[in-house]
Coordinates of C-alpha atoms and ligand atoms in Angstrom, one line a residue:
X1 CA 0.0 0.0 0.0
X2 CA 1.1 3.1 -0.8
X3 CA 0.5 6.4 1.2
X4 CA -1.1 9.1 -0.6
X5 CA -1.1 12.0 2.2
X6 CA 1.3 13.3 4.7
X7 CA -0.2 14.9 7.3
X8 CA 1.0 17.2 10.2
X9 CA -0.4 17.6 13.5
X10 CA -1.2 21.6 14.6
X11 CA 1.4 21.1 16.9
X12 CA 4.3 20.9 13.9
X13 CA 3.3 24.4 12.8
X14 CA 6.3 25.9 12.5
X15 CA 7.3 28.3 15.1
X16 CA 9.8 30.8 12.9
X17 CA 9.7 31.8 9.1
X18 CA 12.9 31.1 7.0
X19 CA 14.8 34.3 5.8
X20 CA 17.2 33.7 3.3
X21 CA 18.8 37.4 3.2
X22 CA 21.6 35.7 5.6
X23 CA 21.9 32.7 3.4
X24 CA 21.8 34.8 0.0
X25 CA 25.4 34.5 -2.2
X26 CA 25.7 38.2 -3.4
X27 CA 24.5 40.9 -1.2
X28 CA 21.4 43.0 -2.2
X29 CA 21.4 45.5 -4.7
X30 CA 19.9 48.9 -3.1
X31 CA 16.2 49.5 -3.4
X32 CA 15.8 53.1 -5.1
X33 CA 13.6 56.0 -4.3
X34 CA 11.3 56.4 -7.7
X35 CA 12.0 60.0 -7.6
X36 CA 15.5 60.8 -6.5
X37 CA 17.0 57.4 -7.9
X38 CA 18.7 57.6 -4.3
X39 CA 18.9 54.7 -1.9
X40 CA 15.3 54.9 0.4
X41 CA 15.7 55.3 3.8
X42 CA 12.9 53.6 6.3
X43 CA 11.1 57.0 6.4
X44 CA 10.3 56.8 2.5
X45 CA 9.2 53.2 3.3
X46 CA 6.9 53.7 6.9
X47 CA 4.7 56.1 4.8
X48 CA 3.6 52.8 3.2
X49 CA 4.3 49.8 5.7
X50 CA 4.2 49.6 9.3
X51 CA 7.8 49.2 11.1
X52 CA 7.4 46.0 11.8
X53 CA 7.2 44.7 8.6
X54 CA 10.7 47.1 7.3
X55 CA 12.4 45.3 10.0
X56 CA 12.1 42.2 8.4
X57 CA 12.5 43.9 4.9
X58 CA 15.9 44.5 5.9
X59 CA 16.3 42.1 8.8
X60 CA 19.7 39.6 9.0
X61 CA 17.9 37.2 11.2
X62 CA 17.6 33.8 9.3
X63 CA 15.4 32.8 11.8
X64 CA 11.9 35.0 12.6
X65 CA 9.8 33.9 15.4
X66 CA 6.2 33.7 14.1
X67 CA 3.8 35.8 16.3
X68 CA 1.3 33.4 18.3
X69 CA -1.7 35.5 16.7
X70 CA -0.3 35.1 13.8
X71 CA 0.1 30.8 14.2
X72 CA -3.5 30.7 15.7
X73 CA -5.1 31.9 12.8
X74 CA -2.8 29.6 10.3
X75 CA -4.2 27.1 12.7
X76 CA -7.4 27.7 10.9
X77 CA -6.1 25.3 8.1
X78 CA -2.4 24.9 8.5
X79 CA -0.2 22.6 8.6
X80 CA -1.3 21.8 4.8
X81 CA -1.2 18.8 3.4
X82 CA 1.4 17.2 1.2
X83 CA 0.5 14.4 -1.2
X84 CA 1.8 12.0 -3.1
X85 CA 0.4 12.0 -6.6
X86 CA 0.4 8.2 -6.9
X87 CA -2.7 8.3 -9.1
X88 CA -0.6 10.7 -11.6
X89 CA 2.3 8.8 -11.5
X90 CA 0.1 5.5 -12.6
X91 CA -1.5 7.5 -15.8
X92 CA 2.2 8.8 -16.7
X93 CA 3.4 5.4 -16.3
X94 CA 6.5 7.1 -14.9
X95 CA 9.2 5.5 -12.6
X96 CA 9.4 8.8 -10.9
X97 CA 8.1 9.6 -7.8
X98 CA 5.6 13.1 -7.6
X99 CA 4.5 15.1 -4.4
X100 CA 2.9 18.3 -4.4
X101 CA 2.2 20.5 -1.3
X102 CA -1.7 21.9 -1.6
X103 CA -2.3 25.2 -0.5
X104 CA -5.8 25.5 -1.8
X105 CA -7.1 24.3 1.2
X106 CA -6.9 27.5 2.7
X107 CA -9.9 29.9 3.4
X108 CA -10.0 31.8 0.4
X109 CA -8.4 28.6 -1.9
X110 CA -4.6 29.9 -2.5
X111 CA -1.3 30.6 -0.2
X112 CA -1.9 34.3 -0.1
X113 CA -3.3 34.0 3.8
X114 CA 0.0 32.9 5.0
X115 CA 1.0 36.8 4.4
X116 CA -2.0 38.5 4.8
X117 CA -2.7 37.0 8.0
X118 CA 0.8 38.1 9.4
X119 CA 0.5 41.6 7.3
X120 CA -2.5 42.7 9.3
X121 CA -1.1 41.7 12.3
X122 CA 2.0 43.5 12.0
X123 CA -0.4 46.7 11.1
X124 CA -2.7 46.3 13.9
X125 CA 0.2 45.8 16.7
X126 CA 1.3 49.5 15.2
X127 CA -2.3 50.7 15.2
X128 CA -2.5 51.1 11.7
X129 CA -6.7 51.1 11.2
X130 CA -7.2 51.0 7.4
X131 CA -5.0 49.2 4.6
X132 CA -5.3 49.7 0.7
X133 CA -4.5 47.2 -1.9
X134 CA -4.8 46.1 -5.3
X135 CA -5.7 42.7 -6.8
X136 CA -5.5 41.0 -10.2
X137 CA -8.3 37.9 -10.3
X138 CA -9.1 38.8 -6.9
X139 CA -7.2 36.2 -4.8
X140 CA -5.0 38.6 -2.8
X141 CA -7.6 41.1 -2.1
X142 CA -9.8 37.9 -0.6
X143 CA -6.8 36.7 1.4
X144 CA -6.3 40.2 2.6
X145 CA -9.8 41.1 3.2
X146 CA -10.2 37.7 5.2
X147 CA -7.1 39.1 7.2
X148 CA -8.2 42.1 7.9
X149 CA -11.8 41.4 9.0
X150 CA -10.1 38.9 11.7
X151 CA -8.0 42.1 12.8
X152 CA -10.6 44.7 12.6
X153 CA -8.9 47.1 9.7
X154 CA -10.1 48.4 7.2
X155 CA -9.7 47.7 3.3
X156 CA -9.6 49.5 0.6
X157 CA -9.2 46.7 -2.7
X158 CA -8.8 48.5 -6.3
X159 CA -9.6 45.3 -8.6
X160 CA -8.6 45.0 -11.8
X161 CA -11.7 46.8 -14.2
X162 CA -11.8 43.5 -16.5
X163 CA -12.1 41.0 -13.6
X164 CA -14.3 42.7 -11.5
X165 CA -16.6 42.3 -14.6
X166 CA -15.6 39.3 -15.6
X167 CA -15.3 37.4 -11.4
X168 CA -18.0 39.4 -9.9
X169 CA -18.2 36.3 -7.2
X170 CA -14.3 37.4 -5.6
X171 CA -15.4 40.5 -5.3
X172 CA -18.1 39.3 -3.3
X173 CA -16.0 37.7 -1.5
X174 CA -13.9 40.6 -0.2
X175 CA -16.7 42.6 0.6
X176 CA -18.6 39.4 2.4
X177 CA -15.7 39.9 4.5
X178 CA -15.9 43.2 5.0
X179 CA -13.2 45.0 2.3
X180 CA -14.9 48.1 0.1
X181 CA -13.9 47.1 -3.7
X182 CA -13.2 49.5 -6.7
X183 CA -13.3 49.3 -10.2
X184 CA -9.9 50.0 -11.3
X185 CA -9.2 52.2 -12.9
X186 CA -11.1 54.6 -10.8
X187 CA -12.1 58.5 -10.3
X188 CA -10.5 58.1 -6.7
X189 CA -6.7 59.0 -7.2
X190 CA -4.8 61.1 -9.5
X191 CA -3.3 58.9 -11.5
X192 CA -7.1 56.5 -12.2
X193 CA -8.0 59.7 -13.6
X194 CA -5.3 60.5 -15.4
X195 CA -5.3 56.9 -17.2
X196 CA -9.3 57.5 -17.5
X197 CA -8.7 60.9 -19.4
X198 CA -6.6 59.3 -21.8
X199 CA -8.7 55.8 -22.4
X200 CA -11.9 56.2 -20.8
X201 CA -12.4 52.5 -21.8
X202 CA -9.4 51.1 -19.9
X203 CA -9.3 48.0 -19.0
X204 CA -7.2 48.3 -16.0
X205 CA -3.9 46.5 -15.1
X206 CA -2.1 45.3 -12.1
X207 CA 0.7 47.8 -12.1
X208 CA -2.3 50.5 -12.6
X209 CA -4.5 49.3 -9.9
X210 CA -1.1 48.9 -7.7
X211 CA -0.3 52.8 -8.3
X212 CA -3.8 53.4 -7.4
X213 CA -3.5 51.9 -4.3
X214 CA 0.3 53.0 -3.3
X215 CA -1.3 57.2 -3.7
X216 CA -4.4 56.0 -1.7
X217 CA -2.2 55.0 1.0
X218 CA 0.6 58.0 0.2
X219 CA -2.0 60.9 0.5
X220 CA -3.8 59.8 3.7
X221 CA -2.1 62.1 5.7
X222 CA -0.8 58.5 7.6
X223 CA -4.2 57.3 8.2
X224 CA -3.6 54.2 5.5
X225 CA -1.0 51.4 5.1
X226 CA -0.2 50.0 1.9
X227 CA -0.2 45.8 1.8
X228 CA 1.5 43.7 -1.3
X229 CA 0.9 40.0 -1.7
X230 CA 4.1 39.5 -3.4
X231 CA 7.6 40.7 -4.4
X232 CA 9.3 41.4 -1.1
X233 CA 11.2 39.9 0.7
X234 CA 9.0 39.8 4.0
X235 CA 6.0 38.3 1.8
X236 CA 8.2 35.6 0.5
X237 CA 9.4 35.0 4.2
X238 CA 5.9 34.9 5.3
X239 CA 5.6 31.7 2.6
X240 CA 8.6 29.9 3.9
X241 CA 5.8 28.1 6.4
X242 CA 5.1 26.3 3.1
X243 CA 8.4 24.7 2.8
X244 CA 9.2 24.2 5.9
X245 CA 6.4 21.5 6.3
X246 CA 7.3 20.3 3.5
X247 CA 10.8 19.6 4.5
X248 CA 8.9 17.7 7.6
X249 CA 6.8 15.8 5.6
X250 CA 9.0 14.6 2.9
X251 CA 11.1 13.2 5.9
X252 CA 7.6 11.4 7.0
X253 CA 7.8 9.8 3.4
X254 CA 11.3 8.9 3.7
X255 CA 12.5 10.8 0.4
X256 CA 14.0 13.9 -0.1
X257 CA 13.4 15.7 -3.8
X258 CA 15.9 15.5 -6.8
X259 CA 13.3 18.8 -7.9
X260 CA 11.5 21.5 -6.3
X261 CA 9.2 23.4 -8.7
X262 CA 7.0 26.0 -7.9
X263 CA 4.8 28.9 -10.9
X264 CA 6.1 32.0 -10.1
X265 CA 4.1 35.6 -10.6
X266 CA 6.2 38.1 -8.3
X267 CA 7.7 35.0 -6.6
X268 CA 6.1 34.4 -3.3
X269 CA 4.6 30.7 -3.3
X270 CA 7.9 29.4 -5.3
X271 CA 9.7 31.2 -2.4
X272 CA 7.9 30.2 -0.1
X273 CA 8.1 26.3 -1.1
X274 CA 11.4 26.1 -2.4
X275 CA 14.0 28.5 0.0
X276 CA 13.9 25.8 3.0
X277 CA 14.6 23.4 0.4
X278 CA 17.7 26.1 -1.1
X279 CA 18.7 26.4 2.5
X280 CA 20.2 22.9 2.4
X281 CA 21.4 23.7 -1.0
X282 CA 23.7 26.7 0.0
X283 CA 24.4 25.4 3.8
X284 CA 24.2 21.7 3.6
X285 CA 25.6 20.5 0.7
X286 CA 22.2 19.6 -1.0
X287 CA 21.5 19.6 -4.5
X288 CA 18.4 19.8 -5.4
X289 CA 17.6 21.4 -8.9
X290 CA 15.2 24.2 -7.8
X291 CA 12.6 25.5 -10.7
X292 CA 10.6 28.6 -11.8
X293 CA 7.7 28.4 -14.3
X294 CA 6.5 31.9 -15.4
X295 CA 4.6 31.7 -18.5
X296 CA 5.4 32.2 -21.9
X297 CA 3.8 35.9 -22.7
X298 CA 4.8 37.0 -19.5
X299 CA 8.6 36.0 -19.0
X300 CA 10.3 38.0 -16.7
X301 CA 13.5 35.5 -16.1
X302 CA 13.4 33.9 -19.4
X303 CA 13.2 37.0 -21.7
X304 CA 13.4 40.3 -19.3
X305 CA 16.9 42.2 -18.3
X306 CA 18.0 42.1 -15.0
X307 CA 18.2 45.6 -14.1
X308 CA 16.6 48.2 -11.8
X309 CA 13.3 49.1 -12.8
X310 CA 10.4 50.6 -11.1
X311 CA 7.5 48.1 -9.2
X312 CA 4.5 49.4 -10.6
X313 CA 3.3 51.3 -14.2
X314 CA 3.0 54.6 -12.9
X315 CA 6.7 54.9 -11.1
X316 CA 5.7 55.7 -7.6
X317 CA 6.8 52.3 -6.3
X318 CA 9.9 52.0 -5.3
X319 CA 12.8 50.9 -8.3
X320 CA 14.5 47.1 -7.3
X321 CA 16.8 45.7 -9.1
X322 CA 15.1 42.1 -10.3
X323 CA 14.5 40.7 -13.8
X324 CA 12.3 42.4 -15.8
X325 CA 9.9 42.9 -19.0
X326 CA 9.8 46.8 -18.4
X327 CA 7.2 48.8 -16.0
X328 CA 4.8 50.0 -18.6
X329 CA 4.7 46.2 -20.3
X330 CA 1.4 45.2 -20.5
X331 CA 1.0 41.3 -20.6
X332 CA -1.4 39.3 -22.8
X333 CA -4.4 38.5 -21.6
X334 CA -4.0 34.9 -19.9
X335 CA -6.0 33.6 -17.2
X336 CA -3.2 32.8 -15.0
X337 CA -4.0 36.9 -13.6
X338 CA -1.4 36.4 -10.3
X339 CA 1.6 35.9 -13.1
X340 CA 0.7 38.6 -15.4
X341 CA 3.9 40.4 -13.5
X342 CA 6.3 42.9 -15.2
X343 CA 9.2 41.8 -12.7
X344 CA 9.9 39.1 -10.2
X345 CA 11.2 39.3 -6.5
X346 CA 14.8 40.8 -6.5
X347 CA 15.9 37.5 -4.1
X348 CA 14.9 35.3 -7.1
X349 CA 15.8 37.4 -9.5
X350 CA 19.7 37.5 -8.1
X351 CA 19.5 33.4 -7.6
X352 CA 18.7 33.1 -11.0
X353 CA 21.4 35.3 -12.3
X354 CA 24.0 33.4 -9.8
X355 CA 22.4 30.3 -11.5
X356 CA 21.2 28.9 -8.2
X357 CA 17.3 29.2 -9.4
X358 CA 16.3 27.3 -12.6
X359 CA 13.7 29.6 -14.7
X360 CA 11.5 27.8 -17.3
X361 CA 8.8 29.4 -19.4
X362 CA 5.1 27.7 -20.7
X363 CA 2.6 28.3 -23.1
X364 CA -0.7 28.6 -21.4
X365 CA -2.3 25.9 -23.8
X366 CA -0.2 23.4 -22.4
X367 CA -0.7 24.5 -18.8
X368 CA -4.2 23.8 -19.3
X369 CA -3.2 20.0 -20.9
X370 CA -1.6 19.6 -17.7
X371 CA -4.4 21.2 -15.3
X372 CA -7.1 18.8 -17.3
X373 CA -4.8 15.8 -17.0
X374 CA -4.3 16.7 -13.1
X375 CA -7.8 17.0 -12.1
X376 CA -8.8 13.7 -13.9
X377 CA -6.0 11.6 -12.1
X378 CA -5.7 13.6 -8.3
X379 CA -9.1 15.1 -8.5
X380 CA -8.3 18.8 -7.7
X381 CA -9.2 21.7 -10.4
X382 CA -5.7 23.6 -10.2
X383 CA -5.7 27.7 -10.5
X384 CA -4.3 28.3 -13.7
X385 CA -1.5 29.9 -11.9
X386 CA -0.3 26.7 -10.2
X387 CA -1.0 24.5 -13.8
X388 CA 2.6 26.3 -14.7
X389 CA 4.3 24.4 -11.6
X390 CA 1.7 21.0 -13.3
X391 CA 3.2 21.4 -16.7
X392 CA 7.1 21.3 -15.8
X393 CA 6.6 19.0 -12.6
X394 CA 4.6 16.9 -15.3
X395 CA 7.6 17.2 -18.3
X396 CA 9.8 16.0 -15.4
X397 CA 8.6 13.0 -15.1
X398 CA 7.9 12.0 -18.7
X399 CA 11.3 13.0 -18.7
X400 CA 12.0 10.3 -16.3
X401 CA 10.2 7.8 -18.0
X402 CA 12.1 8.4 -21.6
X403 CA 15.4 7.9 -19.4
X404 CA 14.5 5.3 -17.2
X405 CA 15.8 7.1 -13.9
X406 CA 13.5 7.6 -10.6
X407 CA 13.7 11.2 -9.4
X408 CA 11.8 12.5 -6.7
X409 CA 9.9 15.3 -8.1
X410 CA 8.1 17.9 -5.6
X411 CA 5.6 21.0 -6.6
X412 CA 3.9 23.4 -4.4
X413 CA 0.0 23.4 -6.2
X414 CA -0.8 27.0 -4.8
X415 CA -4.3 27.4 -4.9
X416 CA -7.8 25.7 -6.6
X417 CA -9.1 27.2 -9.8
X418 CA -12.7 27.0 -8.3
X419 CA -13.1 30.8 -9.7
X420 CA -11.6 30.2 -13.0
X421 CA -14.3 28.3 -14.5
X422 CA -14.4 30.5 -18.0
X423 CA -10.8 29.3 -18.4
X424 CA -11.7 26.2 -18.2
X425 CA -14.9 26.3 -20.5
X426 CA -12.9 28.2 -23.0
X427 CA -9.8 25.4 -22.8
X428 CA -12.9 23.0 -23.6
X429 CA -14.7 24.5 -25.8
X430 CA -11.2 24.7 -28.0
X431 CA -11.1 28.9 -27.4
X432 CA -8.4 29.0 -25.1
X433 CA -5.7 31.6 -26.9
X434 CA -2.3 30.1 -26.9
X435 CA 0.5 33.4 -26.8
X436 CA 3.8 33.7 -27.9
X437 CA 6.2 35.8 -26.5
X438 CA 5.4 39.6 -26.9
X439 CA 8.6 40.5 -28.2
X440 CA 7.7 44.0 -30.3
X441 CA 5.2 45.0 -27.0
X442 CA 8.6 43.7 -24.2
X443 CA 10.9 45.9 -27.2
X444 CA 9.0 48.6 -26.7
X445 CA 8.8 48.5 -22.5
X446 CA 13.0 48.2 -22.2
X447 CA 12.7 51.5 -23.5
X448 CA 11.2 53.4 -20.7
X449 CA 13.7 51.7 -17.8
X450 CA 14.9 54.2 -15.3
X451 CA 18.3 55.7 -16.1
X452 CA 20.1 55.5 -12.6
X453 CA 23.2 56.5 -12.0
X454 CA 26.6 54.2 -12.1
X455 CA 27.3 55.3 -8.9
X456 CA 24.1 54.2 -6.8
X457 CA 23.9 50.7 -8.3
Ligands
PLP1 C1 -1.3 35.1 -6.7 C2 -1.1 33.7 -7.1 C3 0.1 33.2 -7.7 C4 1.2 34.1 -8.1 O1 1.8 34.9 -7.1 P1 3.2 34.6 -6.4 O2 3.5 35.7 -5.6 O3 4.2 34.4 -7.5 O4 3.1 33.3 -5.7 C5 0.2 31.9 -7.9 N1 -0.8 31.0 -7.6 C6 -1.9 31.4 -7.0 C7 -3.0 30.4 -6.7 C8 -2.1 32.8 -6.7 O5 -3.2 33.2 -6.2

């Protein structure tokens, strides 16, 4: 008999998040003030996060003690389970072994609690008493708006104009939780009106809605904190608690992955899943291969510079240096929304240029095979998102098979797909779109990059 499930008990919840800033090979590059092109100082960064969270921005602590409010609430639905895809490995007819880690048994379906939980916390301890945000698809503004009704903030969500339209039932959601939810782009800031006076029809985009949401938060006279579900490096700390019960449970099933793959959007679930694992890579002598999937049309690692570039479309975020396709690129529309991404984290960005990080791009055609051929052997309906980890965890071991070698293959499935049903018609009905690479819309992006000086970076 085989075991399909490793379980752990509430009291294996991990007491500490992983920080790899210790552990990283090349120090960090500076993070840039968007107008001076200086080095920020904390000041430039408390007008948008409370201290708490800068601390651990910055902090050299591998080791950060998890608040106990923080653990109760993961309590609701952590320690997540980690399976053994035996039924996938029967219809591949593949000598390798597969485990996946599934975070779409939380609340809200994805991993995007594990920060937001410890985000509003953070907030609240400082008395910070309303937040604004900005989602894609909606699955960050319902992890956030969960999070915030538990801690009694406020929450301000500008959505994304085409999927508030087109997922009316996440934004009902948020505000079942309590969280007011915009249209973006809206008549509320500056810079929603300056994008409606140009295109009245706008569609919205992540790195508009984010700008919308950065001013909100900028302007309120210090009544409002900003919250991102992605990108830095206390978000993809938050996500280490994925990992690290992973590395618990693989020991339960007496293996230890060859592989660790994980999608990646601004980096925070592949973080999250694969740094403990990198930990024994860099400290212990480990070698396992560790691998990004972004998707085709939006490819950050595989096609984008590595260079300092600004967070969001309007250049009031901060600049980081990271790979990227250019702030004002506007991806293709593909359903995976939480990877349509201009840049990626700068911690994976530099362990992919030192060649610690593997980066792999799919077409989202074949991340749909892969999400189809998933559900029908585990069961689960993947988030298009997490298909991308599917498809290369999938190659893997067909890989495997053509060779004839067992390797231990190990993906972190970050959330259901329970509200991407038209995705799925569509891939059924034969209407999915199937992009290429952007190349004349990315050409055109690398030309507005920030000019900083030689000096500061
Ligand atoms: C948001 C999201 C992603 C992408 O974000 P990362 O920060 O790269 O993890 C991936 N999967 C799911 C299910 C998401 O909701």
């Amino acid at each position: 008999m085989t075991q399909h499930k490793f379980l752990l008990d509430e009291s294996r919840l991990p007491k500490a998040w992983y920080n790899i800033n210790p552990d990283m090979p090349v120090p960090p590059a500076p993070v840039l003030h968007p107008g001076t092109h200086e080095p920020v100082t904390p000041d430039f960064l408390a007008v948008l996060f409370p201290m708490g969270l800068i601390a651990q921005e910055v902090s050299a602590e591998r080791w950060i003690e998890i608040p106990e409010p923080v653990r109760e609430v993961y309590r609701l639905w952590r320690p997540t389970p980690l399976h053994r895809a035996v039924r996938l490995e029967r219809a591949l007819d593949t000598p390798a072994h597969i485990y996946y880690k599934y975070e779409g048994v939380s609340p809200v379906g994805s991993h995007k609690p594990n920060t937001a939980v410890a985000q509003a916390f953070y907030c609240k301890e400082e008395g910070v008493q309303a937040l604004a945000t900005e989602t894609g698809a909606g699955q960050w503004g319902s992890a956030l708006a969960m999070a915030c009704g538990f801690f009694g903030i406020d929450l301000e969500v500008f959505m994304v104009k085409v999927s508030y339209h087109q997922k009316p039932y996440r934004r009902i959601i948020m505000e079942n939780y309590g969280a007011v939810v915009y249209a973006s782009p809206t008549d509320r800031t500056q810079y929603g009106r300056r994008v409606l006076a140009e295109d009245p029809t706008s569609n919205g985009s992540l790195g508009i809605a984010i700008s919308e949401a950065v001013e909100t938060a900028a302007t309120s006279g210090g009544r409002k904190k900003y919250s991102l579900g992605s990108v830095l490096n206390f978000v993809l700390m938050h996500q280490t608690v994925i990992g690290l019960e992973a590395l618990e449970q693989m020991a339960l099933a007496g293996e230890y992955p060859d592989v660790v793959i994980g999608c990646a959007g601004g980096g925070s679930n592949f973080a999250g899943f694969t740094y403990p694992f990198l930990h024994r890579n860099l400290t212990q002598g480990r070698r396992t291969r560790i691998v990004a999937v972004e998707p085709a049309s939006c490819p950050s690692m595989t096609k984008g510079q590595y260079t300092f570039d600004y967070g969001d479309t309007a250049a009031m975020a901060p600049i980081v240096k990271m790979y990227t396709l250019g702030h004002t690129f506007m991806p293709p529309g593909i359903h995976a929304g939480g990877l349509r991404y201009h840049g990626m984290a700068p911690s994976v960005s530099a362990l992919v240029a030192g060649g610690h990080i593997e980066a792999r791009a799919v077409k989202q055609l074949a991340t749909f095979d892969a999400a189809v051929q998933f559900s029908r052997a585990e069961g689960i309906l993947p988030a298009p998102e997490s298909a991308h980890a599917i498809r290369v965890a999938i190659d893997e071991a067909l890989a495997c098979k053509r060779e004839g070698t067992r390797r231990i293959i190990a993906f972190n499935l970050s959330g259901h797909g329970h509200f991407d049903m038209a995705a799925f018609e569509a891939y059924h009905r034969g209407k999915l779109e199937d992009y290429d690479y952007p190349a004349a819309l990315v050409r055109e992006a690398m030309k507005h990059l920030p000019q900083v000086p030689a000096g500061v970076a």
